[in-house]
Short mmCIF file of C-alpha atoms in Angstrom, two decimals:
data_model
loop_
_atom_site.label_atom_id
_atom_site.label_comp_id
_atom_site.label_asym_id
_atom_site.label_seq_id
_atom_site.Cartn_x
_atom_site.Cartn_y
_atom_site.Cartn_z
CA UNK A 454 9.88 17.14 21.54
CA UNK A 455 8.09 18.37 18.49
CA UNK A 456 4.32 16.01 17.51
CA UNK A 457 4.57 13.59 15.03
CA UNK A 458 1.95 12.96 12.32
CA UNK A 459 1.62 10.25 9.28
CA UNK A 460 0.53 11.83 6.07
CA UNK A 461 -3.46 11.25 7.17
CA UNK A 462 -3.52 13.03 10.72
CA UNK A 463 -5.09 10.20 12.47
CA UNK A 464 -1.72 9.18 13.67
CA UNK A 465 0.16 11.08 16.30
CA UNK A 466 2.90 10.70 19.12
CA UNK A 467 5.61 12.89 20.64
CA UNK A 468 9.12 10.88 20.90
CA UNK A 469 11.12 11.04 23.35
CA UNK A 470 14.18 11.79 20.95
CA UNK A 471 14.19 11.42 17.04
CA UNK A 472 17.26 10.18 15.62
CA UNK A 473 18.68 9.80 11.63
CA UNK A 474 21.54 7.31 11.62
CA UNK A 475 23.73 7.85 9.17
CA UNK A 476 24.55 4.08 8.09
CA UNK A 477 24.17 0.87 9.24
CA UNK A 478 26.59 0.93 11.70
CA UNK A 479 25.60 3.81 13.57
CA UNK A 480 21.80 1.93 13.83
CA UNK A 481 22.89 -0.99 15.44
CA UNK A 482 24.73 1.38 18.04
CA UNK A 483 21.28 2.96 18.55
CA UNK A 484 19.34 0.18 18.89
CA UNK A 485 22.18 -1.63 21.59
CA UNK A 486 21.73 1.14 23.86
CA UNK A 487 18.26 1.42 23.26
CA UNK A 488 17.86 -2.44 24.26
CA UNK A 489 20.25 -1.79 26.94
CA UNK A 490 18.54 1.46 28.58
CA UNK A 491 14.97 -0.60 28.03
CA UNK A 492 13.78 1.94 25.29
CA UNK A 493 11.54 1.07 22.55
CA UNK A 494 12.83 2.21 19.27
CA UNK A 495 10.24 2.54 16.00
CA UNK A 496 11.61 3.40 12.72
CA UNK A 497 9.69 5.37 10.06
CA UNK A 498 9.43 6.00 6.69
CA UNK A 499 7.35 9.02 4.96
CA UNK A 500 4.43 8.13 7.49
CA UNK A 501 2.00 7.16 4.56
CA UNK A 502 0.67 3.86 6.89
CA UNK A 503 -3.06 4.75 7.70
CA UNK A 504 -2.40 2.63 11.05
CA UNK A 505 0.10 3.04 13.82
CA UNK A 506 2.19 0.67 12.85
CA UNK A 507 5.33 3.27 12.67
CA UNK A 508 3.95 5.32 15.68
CA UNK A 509 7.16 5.61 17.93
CA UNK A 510 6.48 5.19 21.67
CA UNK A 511 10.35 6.08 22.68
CA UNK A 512 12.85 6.42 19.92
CA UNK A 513 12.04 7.70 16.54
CA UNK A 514 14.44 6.33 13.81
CA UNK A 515 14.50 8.41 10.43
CA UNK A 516 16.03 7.02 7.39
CA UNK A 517 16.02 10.34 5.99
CA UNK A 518 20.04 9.92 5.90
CA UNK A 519 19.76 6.63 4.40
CA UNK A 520 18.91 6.97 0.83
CA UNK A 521 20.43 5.88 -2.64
CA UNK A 522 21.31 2.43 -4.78
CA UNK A 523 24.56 0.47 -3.17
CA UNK A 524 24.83 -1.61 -6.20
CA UNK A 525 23.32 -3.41 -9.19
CA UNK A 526 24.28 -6.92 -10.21
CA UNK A 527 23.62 -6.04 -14.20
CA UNK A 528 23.87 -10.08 -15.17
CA UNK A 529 20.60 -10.54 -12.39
CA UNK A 530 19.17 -6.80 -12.61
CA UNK A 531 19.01 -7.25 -9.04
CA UNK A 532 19.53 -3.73 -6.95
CA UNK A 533 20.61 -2.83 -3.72
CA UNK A 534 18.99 0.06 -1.99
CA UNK A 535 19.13 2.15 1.04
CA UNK A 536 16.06 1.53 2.94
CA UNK A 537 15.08 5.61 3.45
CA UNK A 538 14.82 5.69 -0.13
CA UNK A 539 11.21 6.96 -1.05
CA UNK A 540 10.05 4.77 -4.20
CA UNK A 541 9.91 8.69 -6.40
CA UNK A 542 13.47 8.96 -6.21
CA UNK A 543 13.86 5.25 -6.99
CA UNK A 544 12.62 5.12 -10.21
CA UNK A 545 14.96 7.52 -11.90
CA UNK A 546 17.54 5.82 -10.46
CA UNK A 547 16.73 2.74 -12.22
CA UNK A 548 15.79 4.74 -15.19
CA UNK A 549 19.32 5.85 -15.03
CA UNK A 550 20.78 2.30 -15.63
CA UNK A 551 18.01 0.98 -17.72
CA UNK A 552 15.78 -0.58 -15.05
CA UNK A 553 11.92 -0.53 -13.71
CA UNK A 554 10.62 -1.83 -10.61
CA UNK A 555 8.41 -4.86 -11.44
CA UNK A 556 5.44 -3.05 -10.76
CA UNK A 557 3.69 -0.75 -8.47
CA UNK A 558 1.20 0.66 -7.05
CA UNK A 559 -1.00 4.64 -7.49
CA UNK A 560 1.58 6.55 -4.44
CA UNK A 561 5.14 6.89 -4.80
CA UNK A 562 5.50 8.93 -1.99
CA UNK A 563 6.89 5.70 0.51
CA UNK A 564 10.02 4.44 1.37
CA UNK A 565 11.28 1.58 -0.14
CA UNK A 566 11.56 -0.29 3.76
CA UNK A 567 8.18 1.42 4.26
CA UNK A 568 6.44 -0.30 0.77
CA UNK A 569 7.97 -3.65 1.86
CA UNK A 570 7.26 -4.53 5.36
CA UNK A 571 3.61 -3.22 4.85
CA UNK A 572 2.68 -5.57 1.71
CA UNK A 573 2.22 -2.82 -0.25
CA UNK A 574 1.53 -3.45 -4.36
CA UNK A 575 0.30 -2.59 -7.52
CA UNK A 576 -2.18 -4.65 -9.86
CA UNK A 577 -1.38 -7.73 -12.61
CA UNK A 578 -1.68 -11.31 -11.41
CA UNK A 579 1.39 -12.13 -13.54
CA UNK A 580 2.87 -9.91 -10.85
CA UNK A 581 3.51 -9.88 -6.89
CA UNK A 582 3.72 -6.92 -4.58
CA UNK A 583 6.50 -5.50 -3.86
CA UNK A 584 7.59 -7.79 -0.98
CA UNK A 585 7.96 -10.81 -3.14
CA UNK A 586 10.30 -8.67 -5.09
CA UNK A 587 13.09 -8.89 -1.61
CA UNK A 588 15.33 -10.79 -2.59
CA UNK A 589 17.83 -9.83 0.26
CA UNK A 590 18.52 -7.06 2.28
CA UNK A 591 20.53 -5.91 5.97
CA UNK A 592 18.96 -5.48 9.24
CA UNK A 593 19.88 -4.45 12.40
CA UNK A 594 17.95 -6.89 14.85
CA UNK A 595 16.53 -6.22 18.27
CA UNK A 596 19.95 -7.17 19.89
CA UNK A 597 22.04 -4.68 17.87
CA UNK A 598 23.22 -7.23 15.47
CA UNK A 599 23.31 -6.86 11.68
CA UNK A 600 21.69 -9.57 9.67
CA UNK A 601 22.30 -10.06 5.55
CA UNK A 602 20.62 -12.49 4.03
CA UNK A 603 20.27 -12.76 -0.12
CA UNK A 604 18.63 -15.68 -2.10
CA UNK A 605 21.38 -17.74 -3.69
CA UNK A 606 23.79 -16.54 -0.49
CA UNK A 607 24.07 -16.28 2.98
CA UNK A 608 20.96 -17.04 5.15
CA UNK A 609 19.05 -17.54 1.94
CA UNK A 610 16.38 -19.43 3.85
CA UNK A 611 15.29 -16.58 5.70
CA UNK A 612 13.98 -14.77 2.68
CA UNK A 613 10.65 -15.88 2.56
CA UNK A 614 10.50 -14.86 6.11
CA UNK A 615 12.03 -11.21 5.43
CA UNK A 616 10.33 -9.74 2.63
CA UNK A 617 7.22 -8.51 4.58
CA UNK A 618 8.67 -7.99 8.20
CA UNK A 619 6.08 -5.16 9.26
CA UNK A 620 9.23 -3.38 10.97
CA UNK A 621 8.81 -5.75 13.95
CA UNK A 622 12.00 -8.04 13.56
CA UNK A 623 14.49 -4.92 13.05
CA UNK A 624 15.37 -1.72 11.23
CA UNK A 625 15.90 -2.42 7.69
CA UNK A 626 18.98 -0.56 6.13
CA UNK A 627 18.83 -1.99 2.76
CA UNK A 628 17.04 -3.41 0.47
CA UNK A 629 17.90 -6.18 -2.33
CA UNK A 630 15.32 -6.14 -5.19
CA UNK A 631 14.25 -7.94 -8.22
CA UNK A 632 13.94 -5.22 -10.84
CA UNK A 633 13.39 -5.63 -14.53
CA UNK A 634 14.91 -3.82 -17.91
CA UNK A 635 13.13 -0.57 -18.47
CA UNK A 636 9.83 -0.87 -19.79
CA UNK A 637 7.17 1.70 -21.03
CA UNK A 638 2.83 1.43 -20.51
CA UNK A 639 0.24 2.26 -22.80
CA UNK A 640 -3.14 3.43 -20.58
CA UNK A 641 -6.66 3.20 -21.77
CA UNK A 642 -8.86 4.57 -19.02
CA UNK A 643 -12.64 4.62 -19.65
CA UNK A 644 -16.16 4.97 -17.55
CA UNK A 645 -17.63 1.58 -17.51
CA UNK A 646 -20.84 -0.31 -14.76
CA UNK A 647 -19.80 -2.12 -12.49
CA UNK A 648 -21.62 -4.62 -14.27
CA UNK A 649 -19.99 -5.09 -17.34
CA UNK A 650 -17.09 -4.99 -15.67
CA UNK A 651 -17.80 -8.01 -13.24
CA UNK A 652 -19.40 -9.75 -16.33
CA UNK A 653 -15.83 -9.70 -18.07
CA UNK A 654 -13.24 -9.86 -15.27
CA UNK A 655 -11.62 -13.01 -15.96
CA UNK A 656 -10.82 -12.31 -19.69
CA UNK A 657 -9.96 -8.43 -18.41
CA UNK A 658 -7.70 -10.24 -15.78
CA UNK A 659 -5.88 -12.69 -18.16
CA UNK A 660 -5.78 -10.12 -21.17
CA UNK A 661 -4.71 -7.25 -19.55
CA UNK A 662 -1.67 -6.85 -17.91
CA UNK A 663 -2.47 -4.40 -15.30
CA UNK A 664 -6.21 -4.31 -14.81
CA UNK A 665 -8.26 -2.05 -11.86
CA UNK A 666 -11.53 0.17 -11.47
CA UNK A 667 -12.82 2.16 -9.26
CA UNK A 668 -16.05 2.16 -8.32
CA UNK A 669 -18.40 5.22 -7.44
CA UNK A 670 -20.70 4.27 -4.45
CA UNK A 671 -24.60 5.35 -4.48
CA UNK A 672 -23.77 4.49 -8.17
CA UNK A 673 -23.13 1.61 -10.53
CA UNK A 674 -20.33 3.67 -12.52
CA UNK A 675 -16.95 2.52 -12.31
CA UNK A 676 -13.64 4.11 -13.86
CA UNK A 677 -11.54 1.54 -15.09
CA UNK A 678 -7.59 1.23 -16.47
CA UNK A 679 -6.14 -1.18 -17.97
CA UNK A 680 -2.27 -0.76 -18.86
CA UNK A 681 -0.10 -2.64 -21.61
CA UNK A 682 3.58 -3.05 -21.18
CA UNK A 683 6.16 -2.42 -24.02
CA UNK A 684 9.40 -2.25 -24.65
CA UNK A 685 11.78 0.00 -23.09
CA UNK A 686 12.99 1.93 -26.29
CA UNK A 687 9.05 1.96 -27.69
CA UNK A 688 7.37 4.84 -28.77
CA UNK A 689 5.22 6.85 -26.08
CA UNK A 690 2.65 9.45 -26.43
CA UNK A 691 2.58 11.09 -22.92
CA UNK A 692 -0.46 13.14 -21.42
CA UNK A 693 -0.45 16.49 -22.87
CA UNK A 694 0.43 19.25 -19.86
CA UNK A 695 -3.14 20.64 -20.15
CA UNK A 696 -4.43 17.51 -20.13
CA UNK A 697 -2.67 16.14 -17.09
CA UNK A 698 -3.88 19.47 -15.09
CA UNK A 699 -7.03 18.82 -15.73
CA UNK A 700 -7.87 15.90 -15.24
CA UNK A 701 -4.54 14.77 -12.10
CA UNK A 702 -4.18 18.03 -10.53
CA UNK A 703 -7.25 20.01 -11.36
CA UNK A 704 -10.40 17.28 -11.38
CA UNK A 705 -8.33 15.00 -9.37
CA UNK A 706 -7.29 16.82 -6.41
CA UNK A 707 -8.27 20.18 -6.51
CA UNK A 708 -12.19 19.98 -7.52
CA UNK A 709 -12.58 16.47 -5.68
CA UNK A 710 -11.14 18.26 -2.57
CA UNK A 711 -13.98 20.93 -2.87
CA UNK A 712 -16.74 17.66 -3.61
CA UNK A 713 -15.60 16.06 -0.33
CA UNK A 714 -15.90 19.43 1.59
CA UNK A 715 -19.69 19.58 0.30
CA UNK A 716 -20.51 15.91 0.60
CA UNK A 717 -19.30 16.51 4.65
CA UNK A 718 -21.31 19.50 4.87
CA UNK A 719 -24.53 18.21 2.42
CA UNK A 720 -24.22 14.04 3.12
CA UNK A 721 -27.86 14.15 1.62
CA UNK A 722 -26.21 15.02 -2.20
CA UNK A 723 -23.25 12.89 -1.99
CA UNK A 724 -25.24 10.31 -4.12
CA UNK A 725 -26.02 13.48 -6.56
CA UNK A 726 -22.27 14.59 -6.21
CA UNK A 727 -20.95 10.69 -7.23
CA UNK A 728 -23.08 10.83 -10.34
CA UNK A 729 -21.58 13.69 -11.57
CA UNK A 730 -18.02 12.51 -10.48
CA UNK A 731 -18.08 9.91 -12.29
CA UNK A 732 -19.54 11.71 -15.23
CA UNK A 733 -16.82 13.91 -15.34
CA UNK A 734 -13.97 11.83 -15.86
CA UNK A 735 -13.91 11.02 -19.34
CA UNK A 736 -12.15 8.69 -21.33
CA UNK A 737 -8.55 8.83 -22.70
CA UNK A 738 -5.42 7.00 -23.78
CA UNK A 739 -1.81 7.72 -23.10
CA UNK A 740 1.58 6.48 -22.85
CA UNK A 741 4.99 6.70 -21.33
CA UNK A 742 7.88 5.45 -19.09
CA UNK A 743 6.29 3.02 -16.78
CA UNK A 744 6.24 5.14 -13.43
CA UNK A 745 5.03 7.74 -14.56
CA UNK A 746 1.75 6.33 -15.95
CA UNK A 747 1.59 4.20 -12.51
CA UNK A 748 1.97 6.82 -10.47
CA UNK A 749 -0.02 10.13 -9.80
CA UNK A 750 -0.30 13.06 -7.73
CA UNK A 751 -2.37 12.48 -4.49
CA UNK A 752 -3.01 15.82 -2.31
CA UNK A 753 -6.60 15.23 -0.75
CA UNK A 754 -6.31 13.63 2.16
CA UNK A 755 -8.10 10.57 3.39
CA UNK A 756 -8.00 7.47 5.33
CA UNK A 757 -8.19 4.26 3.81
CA UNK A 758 -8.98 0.19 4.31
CA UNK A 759 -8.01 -2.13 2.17
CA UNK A 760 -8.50 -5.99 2.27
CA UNK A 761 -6.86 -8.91 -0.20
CA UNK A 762 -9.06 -11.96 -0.48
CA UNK A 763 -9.27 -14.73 -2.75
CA UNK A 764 -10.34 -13.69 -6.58
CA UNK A 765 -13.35 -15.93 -5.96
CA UNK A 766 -14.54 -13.62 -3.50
CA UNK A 767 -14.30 -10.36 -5.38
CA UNK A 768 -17.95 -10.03 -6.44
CA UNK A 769 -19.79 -11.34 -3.50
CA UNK A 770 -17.81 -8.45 -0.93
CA UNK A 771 -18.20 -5.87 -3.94
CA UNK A 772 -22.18 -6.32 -4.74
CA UNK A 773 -22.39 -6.86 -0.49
CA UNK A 774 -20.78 -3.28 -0.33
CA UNK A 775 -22.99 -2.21 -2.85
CA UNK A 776 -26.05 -3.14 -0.63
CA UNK A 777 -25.16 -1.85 2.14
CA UNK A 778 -24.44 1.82 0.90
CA UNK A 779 -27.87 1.72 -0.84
CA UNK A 780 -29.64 0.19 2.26
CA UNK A 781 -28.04 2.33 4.83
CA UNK A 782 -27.67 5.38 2.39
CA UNK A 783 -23.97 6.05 4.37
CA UNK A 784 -22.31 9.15 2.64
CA UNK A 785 -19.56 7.75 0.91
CA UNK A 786 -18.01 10.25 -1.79
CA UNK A 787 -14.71 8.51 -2.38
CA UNK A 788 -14.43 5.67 -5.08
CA UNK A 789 -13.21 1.98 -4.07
CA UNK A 790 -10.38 0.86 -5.56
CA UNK A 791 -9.99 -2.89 -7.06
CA UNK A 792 -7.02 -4.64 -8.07
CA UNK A 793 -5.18 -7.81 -8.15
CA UNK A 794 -2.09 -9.60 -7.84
CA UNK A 795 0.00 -12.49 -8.42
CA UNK A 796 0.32 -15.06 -5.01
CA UNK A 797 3.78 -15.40 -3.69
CA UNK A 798 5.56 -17.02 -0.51
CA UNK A 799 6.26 -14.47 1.70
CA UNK A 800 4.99 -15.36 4.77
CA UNK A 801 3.45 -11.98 5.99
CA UNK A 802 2.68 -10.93 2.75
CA UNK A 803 -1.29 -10.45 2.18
CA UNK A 804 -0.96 -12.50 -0.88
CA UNK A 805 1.08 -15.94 0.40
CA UNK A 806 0.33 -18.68 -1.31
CA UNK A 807 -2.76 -17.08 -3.42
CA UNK A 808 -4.07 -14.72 -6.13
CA UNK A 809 -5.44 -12.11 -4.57
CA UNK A 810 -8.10 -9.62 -5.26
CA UNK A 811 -7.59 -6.01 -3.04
CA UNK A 812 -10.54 -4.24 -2.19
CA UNK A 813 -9.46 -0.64 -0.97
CA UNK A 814 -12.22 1.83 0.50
CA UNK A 815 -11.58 5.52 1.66
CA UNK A 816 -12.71 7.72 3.59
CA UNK A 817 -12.62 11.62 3.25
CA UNK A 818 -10.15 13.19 6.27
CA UNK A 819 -12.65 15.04 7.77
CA UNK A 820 -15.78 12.47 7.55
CA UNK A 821 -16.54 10.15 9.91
CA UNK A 822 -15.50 6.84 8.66
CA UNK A 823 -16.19 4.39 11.19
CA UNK A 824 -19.58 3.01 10.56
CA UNK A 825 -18.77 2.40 7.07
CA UNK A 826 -14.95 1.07 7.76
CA UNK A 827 -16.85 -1.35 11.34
CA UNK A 828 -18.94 -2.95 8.17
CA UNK A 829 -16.49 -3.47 5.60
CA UNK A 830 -13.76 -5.28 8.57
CA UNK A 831 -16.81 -7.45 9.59
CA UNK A 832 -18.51 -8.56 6.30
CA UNK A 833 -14.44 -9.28 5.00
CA UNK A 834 -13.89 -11.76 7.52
CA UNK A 835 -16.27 -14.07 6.20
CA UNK A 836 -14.08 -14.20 2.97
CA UNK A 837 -10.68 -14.44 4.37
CA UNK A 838 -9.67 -11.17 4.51
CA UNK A 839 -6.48 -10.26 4.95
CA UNK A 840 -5.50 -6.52 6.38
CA UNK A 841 -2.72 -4.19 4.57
CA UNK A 842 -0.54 -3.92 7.02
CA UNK A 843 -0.75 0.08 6.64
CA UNK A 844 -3.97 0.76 5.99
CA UNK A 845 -6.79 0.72 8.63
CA UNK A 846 -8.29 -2.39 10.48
CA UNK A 847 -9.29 -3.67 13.93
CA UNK A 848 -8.44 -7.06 13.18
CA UNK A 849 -6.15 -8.78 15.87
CA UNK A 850 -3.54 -11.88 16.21
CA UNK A 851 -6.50 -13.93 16.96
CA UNK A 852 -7.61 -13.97 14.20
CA UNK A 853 -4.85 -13.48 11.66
CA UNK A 854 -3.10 -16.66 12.97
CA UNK A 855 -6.56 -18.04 11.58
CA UNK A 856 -5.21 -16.61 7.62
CA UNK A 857 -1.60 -16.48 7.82
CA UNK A 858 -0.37 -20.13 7.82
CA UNK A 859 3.09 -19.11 7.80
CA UNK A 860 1.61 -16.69 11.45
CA UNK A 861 3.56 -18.67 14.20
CA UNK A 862 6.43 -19.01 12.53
CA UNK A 863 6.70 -15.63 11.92
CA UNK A 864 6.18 -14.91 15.77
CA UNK A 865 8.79 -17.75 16.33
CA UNK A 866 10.99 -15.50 14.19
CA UNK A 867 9.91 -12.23 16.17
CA UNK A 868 11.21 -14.02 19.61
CA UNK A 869 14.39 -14.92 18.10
CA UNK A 870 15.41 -11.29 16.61
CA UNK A 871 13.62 -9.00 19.03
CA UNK A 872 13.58 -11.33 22.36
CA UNK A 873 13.07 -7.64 24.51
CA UNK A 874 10.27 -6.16 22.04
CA UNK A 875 12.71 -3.57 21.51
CA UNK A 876 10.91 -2.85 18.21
CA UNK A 877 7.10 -3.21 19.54
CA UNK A 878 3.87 -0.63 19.53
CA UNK A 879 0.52 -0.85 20.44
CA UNK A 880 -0.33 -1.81 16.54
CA UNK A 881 2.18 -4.56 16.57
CA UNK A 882 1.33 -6.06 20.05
CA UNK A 883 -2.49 -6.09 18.37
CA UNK A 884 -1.71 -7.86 15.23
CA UNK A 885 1.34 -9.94 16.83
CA UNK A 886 0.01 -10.67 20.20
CA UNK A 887 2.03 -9.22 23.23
#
């Protein structure tokens, strides 16, 4: 069987057989005789986790076959999706019937049952991510039987349970989501300190509806956007095409490819090379259908960390960060990404039951990123942390039954759907126990 890789590299297996299904029905046939012949079975999205936690170890399931809206209740704007769908193709399907996904995140390259049972989100704390949009979905458990659920219908007390399921209770094969009437964003991107920015984050964070930066290490310089929402049918003023090539695809990918390349082969004028990176982006304002100012092209590859901890704790882990790059002088030429988001109930989300703050560092693919990823895991534990599900951590069920109160439960729920780990990995028997 051919290798498989996530989007980063750092992931890799060879399955034993990789299968599509072609609906529902044709899953939960896979996954009985799967159960019954003692085979693991793993489904996957478009690979974008930075952990293994879709890394197959018999059966690969692709939802490449399962893609597209089953329906839309227009009195609720609440949509029904096949699970392969990537979150790209999505959006103009909604745009097509006059609705927007609640928010979102920088990548729209994932599946919709990938950005779901990984916690994955955008920024706003008037806003969740995307798993307390679920409001009800199918599943094919780890006994071959399909579960519905649906808030306001059957098994509606299981949707707290099932909007962040980290692929470890069953194969999702669709999705029910809150989405919202069409709506457009006005950008303003600027260079700002890290300074001024701290000094005004809580009027930035109740003014703004979507507020990030991202900070340049070996500097103080930060890059910040904050975007407005608007009306559907309100007037936009998109990028200019030269504009977005230069500064997406050109300074964005294409130069900052070449800067990581010399940072790896200079580390001692990475601090020289952030300085001017951060020089170089220059200010601008823009607007336009609300994907396509969250989104935007991403083809340097990386690996990335990313924590949510309390708001409170923002600063302290940021400034800490700060100190340690100086002290240590670690080559670090990607910017950290900050954001924030509305608490909600879902019990593995990384934001139940609080506003959260996400601190997201990166890595360059081919730098060595484990003494600065060892310090960030071990100085966030003091404050809470809580791991992305798909983005890189050593953190185990130890301790995340310590910050999940909802942890055992979850677990409980685990034994009942998948009694046979039918569904398990290495990742999941880490952050789950075995």
């Amino acid at each position: 069987m051919a290798e498989w890789s996530n989007w980063a590299g750092n992931v890799t297996a060879t399955p034993s057989r990789v299968v599509s299904p072609s609906d529902t029905a044709a899953t939960a046939e896979l996954v009985r005789e799967s159960t019954a012949a003692g085979r693991k079975v793993r489904p996957v999205g478009a690979g974008h986790s930075f952990t293994p936690i879709a890394q197959p170890v018999d059966t690969q399931v692709r939802l490449d076959a399962m893609t597209g809206i089953v329906s839309v209740d227009e009195a609720t704007n609440r949509v029904r999706v096949k699970a392969g769908t990537h979150l790209y193709e999505l959006v103009n399907l909604l745009a097509d019937r006059g609705l927007a996904l609640a928010n979102m995140g920088d990548i729209d390259r994932q599946t919709i049952s990938g950005a779901v049972s990984t916690s994955t989100h955008g920024t706003g704390l008037a806003w969740t991510g995307f798993g307390g949009t679920v409001v009800g979905g199918e599943m094919v458990t780890g006994t071959g039987d399909v579960l519905r659920w649906s808030e306001g219908g059957e098994n509606s007390d299981l949707v707290p349970a099932l909007g962040v399921t980290l692929g470890a209770l069953g194969v999702l094969t669709e999705v029910e989501l809150q989405c919202v009437p069409a709506f457009t964003l006005s950008a303003v991107e600027r260079p700002s300190t890290m300074t001024e920015e701290l000094a005004v984050l809580p009027a930035a964070l109740a003014e703004t509806d979507h507020y990030e930066f991202y900070w340049f290490p070996h500097t103080d310089k930060v890059m910040t956007k904050r975007n407005t929402r608007g009306a559907g049918d309100a007037p936009t003023k998109p990028l200019a095409q030269w504009r977005h090539k230069l500064d997406d695809e050109f300074l964005s990918n294409t130069l900052f490819d070449a800067i990581c390349r010399l940072s790896v082969a200079r580390p001692n004028l990475t601090r020289r090379i952030n300085n001017v990176s951060a020089r170089a982006l220059s200010a601008r304002e823009f607007s336009d259908v609300s994907h396509s100012v969250y989104a935007s092209p991403r083809t340097v590859r990386f690996r990335e960390s990313e924590m949510a901890v309390p708001v409170e704790a923002a600063e302290s882990i940021l400034r800490d960060l700060q100190a340690w790059v100086e002290r240590t002088n670690e080559p670090v030429a990607f910017p950290v990404e900050v954001r924030w988001t509305a608490g909600d109930d879902r019990w593995m989300s990384t934001a139940y039951g609080r506003e959260s703050c996400y601190i997201a560092i990166h890595h360059y693919v081919k730098a060595d990123h484990r003494t600065y990823f060892k310090y960030f895991w071990d100085m966030a534990r003091a404050h809470e942390a809580r791991p992305h599900w798909g983005k890189m951590h050593d953190y185990d069920a130890e301790y995340l039954r310590t910050v999940y109160p909802k942890f055992d439960d979850f677990v409980a729920l685990r034994e009942r759907f998948d009694p046979q780990r039918v569904f398990t990995n290495a990742y999941l028997d880490q952050v789950l126990g075995a």
